[in-house]
mmCIF file of C-alpha atoms in Angstrom:
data_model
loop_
_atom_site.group_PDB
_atom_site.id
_atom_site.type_symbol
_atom_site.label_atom_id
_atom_site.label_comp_id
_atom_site.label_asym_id
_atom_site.label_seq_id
_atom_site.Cartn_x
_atom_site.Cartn_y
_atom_site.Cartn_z
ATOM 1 C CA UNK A 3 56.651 25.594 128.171
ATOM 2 C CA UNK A 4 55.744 22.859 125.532
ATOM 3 C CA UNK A 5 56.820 19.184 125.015
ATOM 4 C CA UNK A 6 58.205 17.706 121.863
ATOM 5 C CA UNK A 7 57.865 13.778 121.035
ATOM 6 C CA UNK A 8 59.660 12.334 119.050
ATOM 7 C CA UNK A 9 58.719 8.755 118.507
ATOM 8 C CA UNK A 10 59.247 5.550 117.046
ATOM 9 C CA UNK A 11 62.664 6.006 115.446
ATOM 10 C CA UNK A 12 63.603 2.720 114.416
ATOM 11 C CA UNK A 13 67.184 1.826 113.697
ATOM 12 C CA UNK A 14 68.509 -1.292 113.050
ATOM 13 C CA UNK A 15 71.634 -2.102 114.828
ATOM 14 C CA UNK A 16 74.232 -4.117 116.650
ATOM 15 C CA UNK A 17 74.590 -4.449 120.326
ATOM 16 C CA UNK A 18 74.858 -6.763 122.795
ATOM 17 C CA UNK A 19 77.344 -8.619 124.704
ATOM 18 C CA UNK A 20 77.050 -12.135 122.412
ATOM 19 C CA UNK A 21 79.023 -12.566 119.288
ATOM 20 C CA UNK A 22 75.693 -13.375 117.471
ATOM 21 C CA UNK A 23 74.030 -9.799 117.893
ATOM 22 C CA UNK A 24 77.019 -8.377 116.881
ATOM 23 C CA UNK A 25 76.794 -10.437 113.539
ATOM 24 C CA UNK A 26 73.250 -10.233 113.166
ATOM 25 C CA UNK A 27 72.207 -7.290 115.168
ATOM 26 C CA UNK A 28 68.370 -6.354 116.134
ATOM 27 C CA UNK A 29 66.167 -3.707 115.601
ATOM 28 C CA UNK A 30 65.412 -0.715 118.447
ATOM 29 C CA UNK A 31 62.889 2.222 118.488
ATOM 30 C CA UNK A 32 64.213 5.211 120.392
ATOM 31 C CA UNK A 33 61.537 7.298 122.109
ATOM 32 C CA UNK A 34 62.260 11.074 122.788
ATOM 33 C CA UNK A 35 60.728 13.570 124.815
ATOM 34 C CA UNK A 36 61.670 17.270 124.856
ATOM 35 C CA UNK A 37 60.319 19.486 127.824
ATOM 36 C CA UNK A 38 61.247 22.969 126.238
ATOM 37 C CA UNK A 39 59.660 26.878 125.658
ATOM 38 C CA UNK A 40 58.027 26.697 122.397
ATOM 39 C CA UNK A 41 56.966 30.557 122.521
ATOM 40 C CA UNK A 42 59.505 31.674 120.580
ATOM 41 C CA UNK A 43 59.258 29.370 117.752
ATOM 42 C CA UNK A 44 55.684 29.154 117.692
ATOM 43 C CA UNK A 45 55.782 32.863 117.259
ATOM 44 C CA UNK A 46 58.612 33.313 114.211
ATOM 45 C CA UNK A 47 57.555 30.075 112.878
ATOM 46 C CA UNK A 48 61.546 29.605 113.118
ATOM 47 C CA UNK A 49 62.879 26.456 113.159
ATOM 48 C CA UNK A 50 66.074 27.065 114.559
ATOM 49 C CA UNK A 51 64.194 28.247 117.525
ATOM 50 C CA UNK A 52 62.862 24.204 118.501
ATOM 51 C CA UNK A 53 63.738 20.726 118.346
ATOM 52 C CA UNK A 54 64.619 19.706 114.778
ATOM 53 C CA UNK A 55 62.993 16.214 114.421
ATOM 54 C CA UNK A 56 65.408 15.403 111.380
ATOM 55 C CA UNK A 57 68.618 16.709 113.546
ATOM 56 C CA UNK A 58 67.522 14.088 116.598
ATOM 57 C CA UNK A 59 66.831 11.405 113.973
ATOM 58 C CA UNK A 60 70.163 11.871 112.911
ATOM 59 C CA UNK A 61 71.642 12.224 116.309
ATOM 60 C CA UNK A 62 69.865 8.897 117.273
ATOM 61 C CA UNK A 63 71.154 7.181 113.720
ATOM 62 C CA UNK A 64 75.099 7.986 114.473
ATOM 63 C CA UNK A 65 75.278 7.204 117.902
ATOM 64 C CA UNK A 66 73.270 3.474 117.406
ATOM 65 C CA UNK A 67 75.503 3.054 114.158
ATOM 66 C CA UNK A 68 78.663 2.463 117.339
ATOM 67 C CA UNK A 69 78.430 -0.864 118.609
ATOM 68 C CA UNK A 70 78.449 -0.874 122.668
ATOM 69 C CA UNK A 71 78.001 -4.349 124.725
ATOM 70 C CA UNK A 72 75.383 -2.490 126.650
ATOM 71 C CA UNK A 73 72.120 -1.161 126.058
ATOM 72 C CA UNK A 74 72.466 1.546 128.685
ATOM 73 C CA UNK A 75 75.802 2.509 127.510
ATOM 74 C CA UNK A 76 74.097 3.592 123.781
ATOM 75 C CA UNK A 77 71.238 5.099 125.318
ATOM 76 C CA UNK A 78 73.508 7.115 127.568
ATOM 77 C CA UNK A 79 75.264 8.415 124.237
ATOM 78 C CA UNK A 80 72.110 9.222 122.262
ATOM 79 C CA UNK A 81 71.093 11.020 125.665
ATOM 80 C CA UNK A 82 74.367 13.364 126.606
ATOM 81 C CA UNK A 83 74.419 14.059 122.362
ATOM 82 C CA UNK A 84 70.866 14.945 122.736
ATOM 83 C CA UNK A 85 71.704 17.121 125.328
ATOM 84 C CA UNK A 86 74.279 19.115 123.609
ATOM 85 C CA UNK A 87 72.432 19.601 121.004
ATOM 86 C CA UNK A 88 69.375 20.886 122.719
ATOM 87 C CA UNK A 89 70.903 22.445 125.025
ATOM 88 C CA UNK A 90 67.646 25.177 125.790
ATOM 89 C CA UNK A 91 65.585 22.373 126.771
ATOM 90 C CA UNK A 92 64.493 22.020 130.000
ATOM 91 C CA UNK A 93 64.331 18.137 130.243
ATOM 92 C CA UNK A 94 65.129 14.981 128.041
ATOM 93 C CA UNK A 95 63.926 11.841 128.477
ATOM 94 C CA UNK A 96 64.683 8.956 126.409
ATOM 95 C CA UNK A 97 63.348 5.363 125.707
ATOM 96 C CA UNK A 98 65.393 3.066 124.159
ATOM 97 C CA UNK A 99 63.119 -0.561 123.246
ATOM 98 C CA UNK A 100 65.273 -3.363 121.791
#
């Protein structure tokens, strides 16, 4: 069993229930943290095997790039894509910091 951070992706975006942060939007870090076996990778040096930190960069990019009125409605997006992803992890948690 390992862990994987990811940290400090910053995105700039546009939530919020006001008109005004919809016109000029904020900037949010999303915090990720992969509980996952690491064996495998570790041992084939295989990528494929782990948690790509460019694919949940990505992930994290498209799903802030849709506007929601809610925080918790974006970071439950970023969240169930992480999960589909990832699927072989164990356990994902997520902070999302406006």
């Amino acid at each position: 069993m390992g862990v994987i951070y990811v940290n400090d992706i910053e995105v700039y975006a546009y939530h919020g229930c006001l008109e005004e942060e919809a016109k000029i939007g904020g900037l949010y870090s999303v915090d990720v943290v992969f509980h996952t076996d690491v064996k495998s990778a570790a041992k084939y040096d295989d990528l494929s095997l782990t948690v790509d930190y460019v694919e949940v960069s990505k992930i994290v990019h498209q799903e802030m790039a849709i506007r929601a009125k809610l925080i918790e409605t974006v970071g439950y997006r970023i969240l169930h894509a992480l999960q589909n992803r990832f699927p072989d992890a164990d356990q994902i948690k997520m902070k999302l910091t406006k």
